[in-house]
Short mmCIF file of C-alpha atoms in Angstrom, two decimals:
data_model
loop_
_atom_site.label_atom_id
_atom_site.label_comp_id
_atom_site.label_asym_id
_atom_site.label_seq_id
_atom_site.Cartn_x
_atom_site.Cartn_y
_atom_site.Cartn_z
CA MET A 10 13.72 85.80 106.50
CA THR A 11 12.05 87.57 103.63
CA ASP A 12 14.94 86.87 101.26
CA HIS A 13 13.86 83.21 101.08
CA ALA A 14 11.07 84.25 98.78
CA THR A 15 13.07 86.65 96.65
CA PRO A 16 15.48 85.42 93.99
CA ASP A 17 18.68 87.48 94.03
CA ILE A 18 20.84 88.38 91.05
CA LEU A 19 22.93 85.20 91.32
CA ASP A 20 19.74 83.08 91.37
CA ARG A 21 18.60 84.85 88.22
CA LEU A 22 21.90 84.37 86.39
CA ALA A 23 22.17 80.73 87.52
CA GLY A 24 18.52 79.92 86.80
CA VAL A 25 17.75 78.89 90.39
CA SER A 26 14.02 78.53 90.98
CA ALA A 27 12.41 78.97 94.40
CA GLY A 28 12.16 75.72 96.36
CA SER A 29 14.56 73.78 94.08
CA ALA A 30 17.38 71.67 95.55
CA LEU A 31 19.84 74.35 94.48
CA ASP A 32 17.78 77.04 96.22
CA VAL A 33 18.01 75.00 99.43
CA VAL A 34 21.79 74.66 99.04
CA ARG A 35 22.18 78.43 98.52
CA HIS A 36 20.16 79.11 101.67
CA GLU A 37 22.51 76.93 103.70
CA ARG A 38 25.07 79.72 103.26
CA PRO A 39 23.06 82.85 104.16
CA GLU A 40 26.16 85.00 104.85
CA THR A 41 27.65 84.19 101.47
CA ARG A 42 24.30 84.73 99.80
CA ARG A 43 23.78 88.11 101.49
CA ASN A 44 27.28 89.44 100.84
CA VAL A 45 27.51 88.31 97.23
CA GLN A 46 24.31 90.29 96.67
CA ALA A 47 25.71 93.21 98.71
CA SER A 48 28.79 93.16 96.44
CA TYR A 49 26.59 93.46 93.37
CA ASP A 50 24.63 96.29 95.01
CA ALA A 51 27.82 98.13 96.01
CA LEU A 52 29.02 98.13 92.40
CA PHE A 53 25.76 98.58 90.48
CA GLU A 54 23.17 100.25 92.73
CA ILE A 55 24.94 103.48 92.15
CA ARG A 56 24.73 106.34 94.64
CA ASP A 57 27.81 108.28 93.61
CA GLU A 58 28.97 108.91 90.05
CA ALA A 59 31.77 111.33 90.93
CA GLU A 60 34.62 108.90 90.16
CA ILE A 61 32.99 106.50 87.71
CA THR A 62 29.60 106.81 86.02
CA ALA A 63 26.78 104.30 85.84
CA THR A 64 27.24 104.08 82.08
CA GLU A 65 30.92 103.24 82.54
CA ARG A 66 30.12 100.60 85.16
CA TYR A 67 27.52 98.85 82.99
CA ALA A 68 29.70 99.10 79.86
CA VAL A 69 32.69 97.55 81.64
CA ALA A 70 30.56 94.79 83.17
CA ALA A 71 28.89 94.08 79.82
CA PHE A 72 32.28 93.81 78.11
CA VAL A 73 33.57 91.37 80.76
CA ALA A 74 30.43 89.26 80.28
CA LEU A 75 30.63 89.39 76.47
CA LEU A 76 34.22 88.13 76.60
CA HIS A 77 33.14 85.16 78.75
CA ASP A 78 29.98 84.18 76.88
CA ALA A 79 28.48 86.61 74.38
CA ASP A 80 25.04 84.95 74.50
CA GLY A 81 25.04 84.17 78.22
CA PRO A 82 22.67 85.49 80.89
CA ALA A 83 25.25 87.88 82.37
CA ALA A 84 25.89 89.54 79.00
CA ASN A 85 22.15 89.95 78.49
CA HIS A 86 21.70 91.41 81.98
CA TYR A 87 24.43 94.05 81.79
CA LEU A 88 23.69 94.97 78.16
CA GLN A 89 20.08 95.58 79.16
CA LEU A 90 21.18 97.87 81.99
CA LEU A 91 23.46 99.72 79.58
CA GLU A 92 20.74 100.09 76.95
CA GLN A 93 18.65 102.12 79.38
CA ARG A 94 21.38 104.75 79.74
CA PRO A 95 21.74 107.83 77.52
CA GLU A 96 23.88 106.73 74.52
CA GLY A 97 23.47 103.16 75.75
CA VAL A 98 22.10 101.73 72.51
CA GLY A 99 25.09 103.01 70.53
CA LEU A 100 27.52 101.69 73.13
CA VAL A 101 25.92 98.22 73.08
CA LYS A 102 26.51 98.00 69.34
CA VAL A 103 30.17 98.99 69.67
CA LEU A 104 30.75 96.63 72.62
CA ARG A 105 29.29 93.69 70.70
CA SER A 106 31.53 94.30 67.69
CA GLN A 107 34.63 94.90 69.83
CA ALA A 108 33.96 91.77 71.87
CA LYS A 109 33.87 89.66 68.70
CA LYS A 110 37.30 90.98 67.73
CA ALA A 111 38.64 90.59 71.28
CA ALA A 112 37.43 87.01 71.83
CA THR A 113 40.17 84.50 72.68
CA ALA A 114 40.90 81.84 75.33
CA GLY A 115 42.72 82.29 78.65
CA PRO A 116 44.45 82.34 81.03
CA TYR A 117 47.73 83.01 79.19
CA GLY A 118 50.68 85.32 79.75
CA ALA A 119 54.27 85.53 80.94
CA TYR A 120 55.90 84.91 84.33
CA PRO A 121 58.83 86.77 85.88
CA SER A 122 61.91 85.40 84.11
CA GLY A 123 63.21 82.26 85.79
CA PRO A 124 62.08 78.66 86.21
CA LEU A 125 58.48 79.50 85.29
CA SER A 126 59.46 81.05 81.94
CA ARG A 127 58.97 77.65 80.30
CA GLU A 128 55.28 77.96 81.18
CA ASN A 129 54.93 81.31 79.39
CA LEU A 130 51.99 81.16 77.03
CA ALA A 131 51.74 83.78 74.29
CA GLY A 132 48.44 85.33 73.31
CA PRO A 133 46.95 88.50 71.88
CA THR A 134 47.05 91.98 73.38
CA PHE A 135 43.85 93.88 72.64
CA ARG A 136 43.36 97.51 71.80
CA THR A 137 39.98 98.93 70.79
CA GLU A 138 39.97 100.12 67.19
CA PRO A 139 40.52 103.81 66.43
CA SER A 140 37.11 104.27 64.77
CA ASP A 141 35.38 102.84 67.85
CA ARG A 142 37.60 104.81 70.23
CA ALA A 143 35.95 107.93 68.82
CA VAL A 144 32.52 106.59 69.83
CA LEU A 145 33.63 105.21 73.20
CA GLY A 146 35.86 108.12 74.24
CA GLU A 147 39.42 107.71 75.54
CA ARG A 148 38.33 106.93 79.10
CA LEU A 149 36.09 104.00 78.26
CA SER A 150 38.41 102.77 75.49
CA ALA A 151 41.29 102.56 77.97
CA ALA A 152 39.01 100.69 80.37
CA LEU A 153 38.03 98.11 77.74
CA ASP A 154 41.69 97.47 76.87
CA HIS A 155 42.28 96.88 80.58
CA VAL A 156 39.26 94.56 80.82
CA HIS A 157 40.72 92.33 78.11
CA LEU A 158 44.00 92.10 80.03
CA LEU A 159 42.25 91.18 83.29
CA VAL A 160 39.89 88.67 81.70
CA PHE A 161 42.38 86.71 79.59
CA HIS A 162 45.97 87.36 80.63
CA LEU A 163 45.96 88.78 84.13
CA ARG A 164 49.47 87.56 84.90
CA ASP A 165 50.77 90.05 82.29
CA ALA A 166 49.49 93.01 84.33
CA GLN A 167 52.13 95.67 85.12
CA GLY A 168 52.16 99.08 86.78
CA SER A 169 52.41 100.58 83.28
CA HIS A 170 48.88 99.35 82.53
CA LEU A 171 47.60 101.48 85.40
CA ALA A 172 49.58 104.44 84.02
CA LEU A 173 47.62 104.07 80.75
CA LEU A 174 44.37 104.30 82.72
CA GLN A 175 45.67 107.38 84.56
CA GLN A 176 46.55 109.06 81.26
CA ALA A 177 42.96 108.45 80.11
CA GLY A 178 41.62 110.22 83.21
CA TRP A 179 41.13 107.41 85.72
CA SER A 180 41.79 108.43 89.35
CA THR A 181 43.08 105.99 91.97
CA PRO A 182 39.63 105.38 93.54
CA ALA A 183 38.15 104.94 90.05
CA ILE A 184 40.84 102.39 89.11
CA VAL A 185 40.10 100.47 92.32
CA THR A 186 36.37 100.40 91.48
CA LEU A 187 37.05 99.46 87.85
CA SER A 188 39.28 96.59 89.01
CA GLN A 189 36.61 95.43 91.46
CA ILE A 190 33.96 95.43 88.72
CA VAL A 191 36.06 93.27 86.39
CA ALA A 192 37.13 90.94 89.22
CA PHE A 193 33.62 90.65 90.71
CA LEU A 194 32.19 89.81 87.28
CA ALA A 195 34.83 87.10 86.87
CA PHE A 196 33.50 85.64 90.14
CA GLN A 197 29.80 86.17 89.45
CA ILE A 198 29.87 84.62 85.97
CA ARG A 199 31.75 81.54 87.26
CA ALA A 200 29.57 81.09 90.34
CA ALA A 201 26.42 81.37 88.20
CA HIS A 202 27.80 78.94 85.61
CA GLY A 203 28.89 76.43 88.25
CA LEU A 204 25.57 76.54 90.08
CA ARG A 205 23.65 76.21 86.82
CA VAL A 206 25.64 73.06 85.97
CA LEU A 207 25.19 71.69 89.50
CA GLY A 208 21.43 72.25 89.34
CA SER A 209 20.87 70.74 85.90
CA MET B 22 47.73 111.48 96.17
CA THR B 23 50.17 111.19 93.29
CA ALA B 24 48.84 110.82 89.75
CA THR B 25 51.52 108.34 88.77
CA THR B 26 52.16 104.69 89.51
CA LEU B 27 54.58 103.66 92.23
CA ASP B 28 57.89 101.95 91.55
CA HIS B 29 59.55 99.59 93.98
CA PRO B 30 63.06 99.36 92.49
CA LYS B 31 64.59 97.46 95.39
CA ALA B 32 61.89 94.81 95.65
CA ALA B 33 62.89 91.23 94.80
CA ILE B 34 60.12 89.71 92.67
CA PRO B 35 59.61 86.00 93.36
CA ALA B 36 60.13 83.95 90.19
CA ALA B 37 58.63 80.66 91.39
CA PHE B 38 55.56 79.43 93.28
CA THR B 39 56.29 79.00 96.99
CA GLN B 40 54.64 78.36 100.35
CA ASP B 41 56.92 80.98 101.94
CA GLU B 42 55.45 84.22 103.24
CA LEU B 43 55.70 86.98 100.64
CA GLY B 44 55.22 90.72 100.80
CA TRP B 45 53.11 92.72 98.34
CA ASN B 46 53.71 96.24 97.04
CA ALA B 47 50.96 98.43 95.60
CA TRP B 48 51.33 100.27 92.27
CA LEU B 49 48.90 102.98 93.42
CA ASP B 50 48.76 104.91 96.70
CA PRO B 51 46.97 102.99 99.45
CA VAL B 52 44.94 105.16 101.84
CA PRO B 53 47.46 106.15 104.57
CA GLU B 54 46.67 104.35 107.82
CA GLU B 55 46.18 107.60 109.75
CA ALA B 56 43.85 108.98 107.05
CA LEU B 57 41.35 106.10 107.04
CA THR B 58 37.79 107.38 107.48
CA GLU B 59 35.22 105.57 109.62
CA ARG B 60 33.55 104.24 106.49
CA GLN B 61 36.87 102.94 105.17
CA LYS B 62 37.59 101.26 108.52
CA GLU B 63 34.20 99.56 108.27
CA GLY B 64 35.16 98.41 104.80
CA LEU B 65 38.23 96.68 106.24
CA VAL B 66 35.92 94.68 108.59
CA ASP B 67 38.91 93.61 110.66
CA ILE B 68 40.98 96.65 111.69
CA ALA B 69 44.18 94.55 111.67
CA ARG B 70 43.85 94.72 107.87
CA ALA B 71 44.81 98.43 108.08
CA LYS B 72 48.43 97.19 108.24
CA SER B 73 48.11 95.74 104.74
CA PRO B 74 48.78 98.03 101.73
CA TYR B 75 46.52 95.77 99.64
CA PHE B 76 43.48 96.31 101.86
CA ARG B 77 44.26 100.02 102.31
CA LEU B 78 44.37 100.38 98.52
CA LEU B 79 41.00 98.60 98.21
CA ALA B 80 39.70 100.95 100.96
CA HIS B 81 39.42 103.65 98.27
CA ASP B 82 36.05 101.97 97.57
CA PRO B 83 34.95 100.83 101.04
CA ASP B 84 31.46 99.51 100.23
CA ILE B 85 32.57 96.81 97.80
CA LEU B 86 35.56 96.03 100.04
CA ARG B 87 33.29 95.36 103.00
CA ALA B 88 30.84 93.11 101.12
CA ARG B 89 33.69 91.26 99.43
CA THR B 90 35.52 90.69 102.71
CA LEU B 91 32.41 89.30 104.42
CA ALA B 92 31.71 87.00 101.45
CA ASP B 93 35.35 85.85 101.48
CA LYS B 94 35.24 84.97 105.18
CA ASP B 95 32.07 82.90 104.84
CA ILE B 96 33.16 81.12 101.65
CA PHE B 97 36.39 79.98 103.30
CA TYR B 98 35.74 79.81 107.06
CA ASN B 99 32.15 78.62 107.35
CA THR B 100 32.66 74.86 107.57
CA ARG B 101 29.34 73.94 109.18
CA SER B 102 28.92 70.84 106.96
CA GLY B 103 29.94 71.06 103.31
CA LEU B 104 33.49 71.00 101.93
CA PRO B 105 36.37 70.76 104.46
CA ARG B 106 38.61 73.80 104.77
CA ALA B 107 41.64 72.02 103.30
CA GLU B 108 39.88 71.37 99.98
CA ARG B 109 38.57 74.95 99.81
CA GLU B 110 42.14 76.21 100.24
CA LEU B 111 43.35 73.67 97.68
CA ALA B 112 40.83 75.09 95.21
CA ALA B 113 42.09 78.63 95.90
CA ALA B 114 45.69 77.51 95.39
CA ALA B 115 44.83 75.65 92.17
CA VAL B 116 43.01 78.66 90.69
CA SER B 117 45.93 80.92 91.64
CA ARG B 118 48.40 78.43 90.11
CA SER B 119 46.36 78.40 86.91
CA ASN B 120 45.99 82.18 86.64
CA GLY B 121 49.60 82.69 87.68
CA CYS B 122 49.13 84.62 90.93
CA ILE B 123 52.29 83.79 92.87
CA TYR B 124 51.18 85.82 95.89
CA CYS B 125 47.68 84.30 96.26
CA ALA B 126 49.06 80.81 95.63
CA SER B 127 51.61 81.26 98.43
CA VAL B 128 48.98 82.23 101.01
CA HIS B 129 46.44 79.56 100.12
CA ALA B 130 48.96 76.76 99.56
CA ARG B 131 50.14 77.51 103.10
CA PHE B 132 46.55 77.33 104.39
CA ALA B 133 45.97 74.08 102.46
CA THR B 134 49.06 72.63 104.16
CA THR B 135 47.93 73.82 107.60
CA HIS B 136 44.49 72.24 107.25
CA SER B 137 45.48 69.04 105.41
CA LYS B 138 48.92 68.38 106.97
CA ARG B 139 49.99 67.38 103.44
CA ARG B 140 52.72 69.88 102.75
CA ASP B 141 54.49 67.75 100.12
CA ASP B 142 51.31 67.14 98.11
CA VAL B 143 50.51 70.86 98.16
CA GLN B 144 54.07 71.64 97.10
CA ARG B 145 53.72 69.27 94.14
CA LEU B 146 50.77 71.36 92.88
CA LEU B 147 53.01 74.44 93.03
CA ASP B 148 56.03 72.73 91.44
CA GLU B 149 54.38 70.55 88.81
CA GLY B 150 51.37 72.73 88.01
CA VAL B 151 47.66 71.99 87.74
CA GLY B 152 48.21 68.75 85.77
CA VAL B 153 49.75 67.11 88.88
CA ASP B 154 48.54 63.59 89.86
CA ILE B 155 48.02 63.47 93.66
CA ASP B 156 44.98 61.32 94.53
CA PRO B 157 41.48 60.98 93.04
CA LEU B 158 39.75 63.56 95.27
CA TRP B 159 42.46 66.21 95.13
CA ASN B 160 42.87 65.67 91.39
CA ALA B 161 39.13 66.19 90.92
CA VAL B 162 39.12 69.34 93.09
CA ILE B 163 42.04 70.78 91.11
CA GLU B 164 40.52 69.78 87.77
CA ALA B 165 37.13 71.36 88.59
CA SER B 166 38.79 74.56 89.88
CA VAL B 167 40.92 74.90 86.76
CA ALA B 168 37.93 74.24 84.46
CA LEU B 169 36.03 77.02 86.25
CA THR B 170 39.03 79.33 85.84
CA ALA B 171 39.34 78.93 82.07
CA THR B 172 37.80 81.59 79.82
CA PRO B 173 35.53 80.49 78.19
CA ILE B 174 34.52 78.48 81.26
CA ALA B 175 35.17 74.74 80.79
CA PHE B 176 33.38 73.43 83.90
CA GLY B 177 30.64 70.96 82.98
CA ALA B 178 28.44 68.07 84.08
CA GLU B 179 31.40 65.66 83.93
CA HIS B 180 33.14 67.59 86.74
CA VAL B 181 30.04 67.46 88.93
CA ALA B 182 29.57 63.75 88.20
CA LYS B 183 33.16 62.95 89.18
CA LEU B 184 32.94 64.93 92.43
CA ARG B 185 29.70 63.14 93.32
CA ARG B 186 31.27 59.73 92.61
CA LEU B 187 34.04 60.69 95.04
CA GLY B 188 31.45 61.31 97.76
CA LEU B 189 30.87 65.07 97.68
CA ASP B 190 27.29 66.19 98.32
CA ASP B 191 25.75 69.18 96.56
CA LEU B 192 26.57 71.63 99.37
CA SER B 193 30.24 70.58 99.17
CA ILE B 194 30.28 71.01 95.41
CA ALA B 195 28.60 74.45 95.79
CA ASP B 196 31.32 75.34 98.34
CA LEU B 197 33.97 74.32 95.82
CA ILE B 198 32.31 76.40 93.08
CA HIS B 199 32.29 79.43 95.39
CA ALA B 200 35.91 78.99 96.53
CA ALA B 201 37.24 78.57 92.98
CA SER B 202 35.09 81.40 91.60
CA PHE B 203 36.13 83.69 94.45
CA PHE B 204 39.81 83.28 93.58
CA ASN B 205 39.07 84.46 90.08
CA TRP B 206 38.04 87.67 91.85
CA ALA B 207 41.02 87.82 94.23
CA ASN B 208 43.70 86.96 91.64
CA ARG B 209 42.58 89.81 89.38
CA LEU B 210 42.97 92.39 92.15
CA MET B 211 46.23 91.05 93.51
CA LEU B 212 47.87 90.70 90.08
CA SER B 213 46.77 94.01 88.62
CA LEU B 214 47.13 96.47 91.52
CA GLY B 215 50.65 95.58 92.66
CA GLU B 216 53.27 92.87 92.83
CA PRO B 217 54.69 90.34 95.28
CA GLU B 218 58.04 90.71 96.99
CA THR B 219 60.33 88.07 98.45
CA ARG B 220 60.88 88.77 102.14
#
């Protein structure tokens, strides 16, 4: 198995070094290891930009990571990928400033009315600022608003949120991919964090 | 393909956490069963999933669906050593309870019951919430799962230390980290692409 010698993206984000106890633990689950990496490749080793561009993918992933931990390894990784794209440097600057304004703590949100209503927890709804929307464009701005919803208050999600994405030009396949990027990042950042803590 | 979202005016939305079987309705058009391409069928991994509107909606991007499905199966079903299945399912249910995904919580609470034979304890998690006091191991599994679910992430060395004191080895704790993290993936898809329905 050649992949024993090669750190994958989760190793890099979790700080797993070859031959460490944590490396051994990860190799006891080769199927998980392989398919978590395949998930990353499916979303970020981009072969087809027809529905959603590489720039959009990296910008969305970077925003998810910034909202979790602005100085963390995932934020650094995706911001670096974004910086290498045309217009990437400008986008990084806007994402950093928007993420500062969007930062909060989750999960919060409302339940369907009934016995769970007493557990409703109010929190902010985010919308990128008009001046930055001009830089980001309507499509990416709508995506960032959606990212904030899915990171912090996912139980507030409604069909109307998908209608907002559609109005900004997102097709059904593109919305599926966008949702997978946000959801995968929520997994990847937690798995990396958990493994880092376990290994330290 | 329509360019609008789908309404389900007659659907009864469950208003409480339950171990009952629920339905799920998509807000966007799933790929029609008869229109699935070979690549989309491969994405489903298990062709029985073509009956599910959730998986047929995810089939719009078959490559990530396939990798995700294979990761999911190994994280939950591969119990060669490591964390027992019941505790993996408990972690999934606790994450779903914390995020508020009534559909995911129903499925994985049911699996936790099947594998632990502790239906009443599982039900208490659903009824009382993630602060429930069940027993030291289950409390620690729930606590660690919820700490991993918080944004910013609240999982720290104290969670690992407690799990180790309760007898979990590092592979078991890594299994728990994967199960809890994975449901932060699943909940976001299930909650944002459609809604549950009482059957």
